[in-house]
Short mmCIF file of C-alpha atoms in Angstrom, two decimals:
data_model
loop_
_atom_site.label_atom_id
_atom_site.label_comp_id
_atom_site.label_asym_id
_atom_site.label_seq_id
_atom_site.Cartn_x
_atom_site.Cartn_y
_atom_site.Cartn_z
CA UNK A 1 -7.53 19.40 9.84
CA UNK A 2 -5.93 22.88 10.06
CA UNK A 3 -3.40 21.97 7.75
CA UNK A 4 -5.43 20.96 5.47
CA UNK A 5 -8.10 24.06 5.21
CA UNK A 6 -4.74 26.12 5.22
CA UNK A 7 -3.35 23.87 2.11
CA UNK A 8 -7.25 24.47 0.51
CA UNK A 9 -7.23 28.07 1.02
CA UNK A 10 -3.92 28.46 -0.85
CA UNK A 11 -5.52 26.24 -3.43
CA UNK A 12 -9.13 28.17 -3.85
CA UNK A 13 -7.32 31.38 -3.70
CA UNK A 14 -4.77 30.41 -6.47
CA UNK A 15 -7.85 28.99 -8.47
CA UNK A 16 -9.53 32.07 -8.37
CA UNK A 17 -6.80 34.13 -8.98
CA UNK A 18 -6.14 32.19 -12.35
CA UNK A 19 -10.05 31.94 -13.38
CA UNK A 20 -9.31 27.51 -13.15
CA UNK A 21 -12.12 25.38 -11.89
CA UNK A 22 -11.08 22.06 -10.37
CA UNK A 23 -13.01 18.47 -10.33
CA UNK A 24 -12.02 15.23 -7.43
CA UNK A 25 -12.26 11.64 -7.93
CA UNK A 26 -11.97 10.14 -4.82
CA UNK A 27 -11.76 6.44 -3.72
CA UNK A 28 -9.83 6.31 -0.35
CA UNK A 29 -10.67 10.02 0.54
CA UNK A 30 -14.51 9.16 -0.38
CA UNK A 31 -15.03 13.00 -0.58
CA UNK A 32 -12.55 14.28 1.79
CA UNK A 33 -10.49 16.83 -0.71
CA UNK A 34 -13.94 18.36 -1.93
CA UNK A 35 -15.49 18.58 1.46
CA UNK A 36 -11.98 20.42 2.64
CA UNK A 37 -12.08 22.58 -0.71
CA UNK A 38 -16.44 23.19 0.33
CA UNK A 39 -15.21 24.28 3.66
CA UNK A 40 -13.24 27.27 1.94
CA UNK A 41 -14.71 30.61 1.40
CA UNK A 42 -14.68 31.38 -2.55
CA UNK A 43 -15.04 27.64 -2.98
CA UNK A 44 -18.11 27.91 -4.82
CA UNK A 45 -15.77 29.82 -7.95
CA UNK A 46 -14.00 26.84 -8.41
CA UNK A 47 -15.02 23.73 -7.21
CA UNK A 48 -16.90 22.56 -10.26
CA UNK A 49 -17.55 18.56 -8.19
CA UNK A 50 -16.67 15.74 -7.08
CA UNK A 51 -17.14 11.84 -8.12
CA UNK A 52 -16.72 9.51 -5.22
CA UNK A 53 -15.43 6.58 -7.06
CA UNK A 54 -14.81 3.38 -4.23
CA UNK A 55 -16.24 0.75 -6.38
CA UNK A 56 -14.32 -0.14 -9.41
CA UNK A 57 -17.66 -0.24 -11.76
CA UNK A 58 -17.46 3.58 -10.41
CA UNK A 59 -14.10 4.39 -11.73
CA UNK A 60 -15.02 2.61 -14.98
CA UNK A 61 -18.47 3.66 -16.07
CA UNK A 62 -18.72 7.36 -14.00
CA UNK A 63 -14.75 8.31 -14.99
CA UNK A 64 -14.50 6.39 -17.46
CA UNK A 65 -11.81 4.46 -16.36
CA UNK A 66 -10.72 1.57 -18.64
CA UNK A 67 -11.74 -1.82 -17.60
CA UNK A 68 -9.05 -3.10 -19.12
CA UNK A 69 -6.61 -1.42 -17.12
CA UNK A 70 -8.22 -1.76 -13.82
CA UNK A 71 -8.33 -5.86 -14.30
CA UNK A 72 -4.83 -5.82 -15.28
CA UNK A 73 -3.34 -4.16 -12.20
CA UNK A 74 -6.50 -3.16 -9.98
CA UNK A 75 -7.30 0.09 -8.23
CA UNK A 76 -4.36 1.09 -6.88
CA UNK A 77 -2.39 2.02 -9.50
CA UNK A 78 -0.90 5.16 -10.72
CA UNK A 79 -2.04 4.94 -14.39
CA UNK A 80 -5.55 4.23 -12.21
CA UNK A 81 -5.08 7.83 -10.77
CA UNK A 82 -4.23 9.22 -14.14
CA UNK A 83 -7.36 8.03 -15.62
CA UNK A 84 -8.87 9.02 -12.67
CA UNK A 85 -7.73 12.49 -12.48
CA UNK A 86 -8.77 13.05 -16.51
CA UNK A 87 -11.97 11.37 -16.27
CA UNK A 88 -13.49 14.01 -13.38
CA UNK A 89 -11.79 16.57 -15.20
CA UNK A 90 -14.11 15.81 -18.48
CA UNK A 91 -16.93 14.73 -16.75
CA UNK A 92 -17.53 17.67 -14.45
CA UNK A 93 -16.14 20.21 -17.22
CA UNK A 94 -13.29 21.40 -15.44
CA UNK A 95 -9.54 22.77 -16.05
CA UNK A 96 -8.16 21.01 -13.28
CA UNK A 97 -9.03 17.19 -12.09
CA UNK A 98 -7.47 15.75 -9.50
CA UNK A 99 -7.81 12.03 -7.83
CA UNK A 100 -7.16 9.77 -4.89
CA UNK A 101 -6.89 6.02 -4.82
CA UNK A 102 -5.21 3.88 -1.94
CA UNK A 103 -4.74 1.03 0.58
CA UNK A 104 -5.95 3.20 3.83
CA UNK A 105 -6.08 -0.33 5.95
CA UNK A 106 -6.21 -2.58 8.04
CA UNK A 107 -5.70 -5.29 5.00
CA UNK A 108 -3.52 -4.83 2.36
CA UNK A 109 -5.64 -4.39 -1.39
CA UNK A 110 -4.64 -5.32 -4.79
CA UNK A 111 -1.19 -6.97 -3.53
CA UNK A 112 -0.25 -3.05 -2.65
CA UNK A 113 0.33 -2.61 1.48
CA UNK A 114 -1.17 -0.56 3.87
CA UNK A 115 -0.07 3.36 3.12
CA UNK A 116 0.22 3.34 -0.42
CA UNK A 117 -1.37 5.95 -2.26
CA UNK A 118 -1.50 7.45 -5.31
CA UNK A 119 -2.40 10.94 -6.45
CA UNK A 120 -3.47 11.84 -9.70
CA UNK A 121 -3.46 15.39 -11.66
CA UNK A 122 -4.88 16.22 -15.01
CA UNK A 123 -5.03 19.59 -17.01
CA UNK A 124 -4.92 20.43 -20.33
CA UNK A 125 -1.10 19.75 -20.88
CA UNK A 126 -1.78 16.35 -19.57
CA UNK A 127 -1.72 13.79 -16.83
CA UNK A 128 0.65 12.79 -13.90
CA UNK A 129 0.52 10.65 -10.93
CA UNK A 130 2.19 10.73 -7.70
CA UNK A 131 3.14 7.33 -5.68
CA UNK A 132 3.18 8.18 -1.52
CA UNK A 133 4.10 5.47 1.27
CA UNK A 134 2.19 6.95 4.57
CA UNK A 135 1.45 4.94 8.29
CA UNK A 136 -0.69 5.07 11.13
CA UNK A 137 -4.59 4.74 11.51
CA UNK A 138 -6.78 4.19 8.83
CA UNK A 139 -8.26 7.69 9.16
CA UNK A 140 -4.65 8.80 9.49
CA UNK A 141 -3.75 7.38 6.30
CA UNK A 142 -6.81 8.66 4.53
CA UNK A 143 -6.18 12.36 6.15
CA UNK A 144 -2.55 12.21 4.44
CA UNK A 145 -4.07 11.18 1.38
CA UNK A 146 -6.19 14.22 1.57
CA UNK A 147 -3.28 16.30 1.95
CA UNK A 148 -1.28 15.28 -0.31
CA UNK A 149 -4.04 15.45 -2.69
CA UNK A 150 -4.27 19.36 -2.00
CA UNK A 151 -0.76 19.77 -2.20
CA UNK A 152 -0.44 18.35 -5.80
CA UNK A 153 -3.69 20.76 -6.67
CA UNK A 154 -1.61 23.84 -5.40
CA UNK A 155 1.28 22.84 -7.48
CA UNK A 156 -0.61 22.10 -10.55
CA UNK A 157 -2.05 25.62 -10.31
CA UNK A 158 1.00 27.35 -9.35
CA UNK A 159 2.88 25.43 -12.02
#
């Protein structure tokens, strides 16, 4: 975990620098890159919330996540993260959303194998998503997720 609270004090500290507030959507994570951000002193400036989005009638109705789109290729999807991303963004009122959604294991989900995640990022110039291959444990998995999640955040502020 050190690596991550060091990745999510870069990240508070750049937010507050540049007066940004930043929203999650989790499904894999389930809350892990908010509780990481929570942990951070100065948190509070920033962190606007958090939507914890494992169902799919979550991502659709809370993020607003296109039905559509998640019958057509499922959860784990990076157009899913996208969505994802820009949904907790306007929900929560924030400049900076940012998403998780994955196959942490043991089975593989929506034809995708164990390990794949996707990140998604979404400001006001738009959205992106970020495809990542990871192994080991489930928690391992979901622990990568997390900081790969934070990494993304620290570019999209620094960028």
């Amino acid at each position: 975990m050190t690596n991550l609270h060091h990745l999510s004090a870069e990240a508070v500290r750049e937010a507050l620098d540049a007066g940004r507030t930043v929203a999650t959507a989790e499904s894999l994570t389930a809350g892990m890159v908010s509780a990481v951000l929570a942990d951070t002193p100065g948190a509070s400036g920033i962190l606007q919330g958090g939507v914890i989005a494992y169902q799919n009638s979550v991502k659709e109705k809370v993020l607003d996540v296109p039905s559509v789109l998640l019958a057509r290729v499922g959860s784990v999807d990076p157009d899913v993260a996208a969505a994802m991303a820009a949904g907790a963004r306007t929900v929560l009122g924030a400049d900076i959303g940012v998403s998780t959604t994955g196959v942490a294991g043991p089975e593989a989900h929506d034809g995708k194998p164990v390990g794949t995640v996707y990140v998604g990022i979404a400001t006001a110039a738009g959205t992106a998503a970020f495809e990542y291959a990871f192994s080991g444990s489930r928690a391992e998995i979901r622990g990568q997720a997390c900081g790969a999640a934070l990494e993304r955040l620290l570019e999209a502020l620094s960028g």
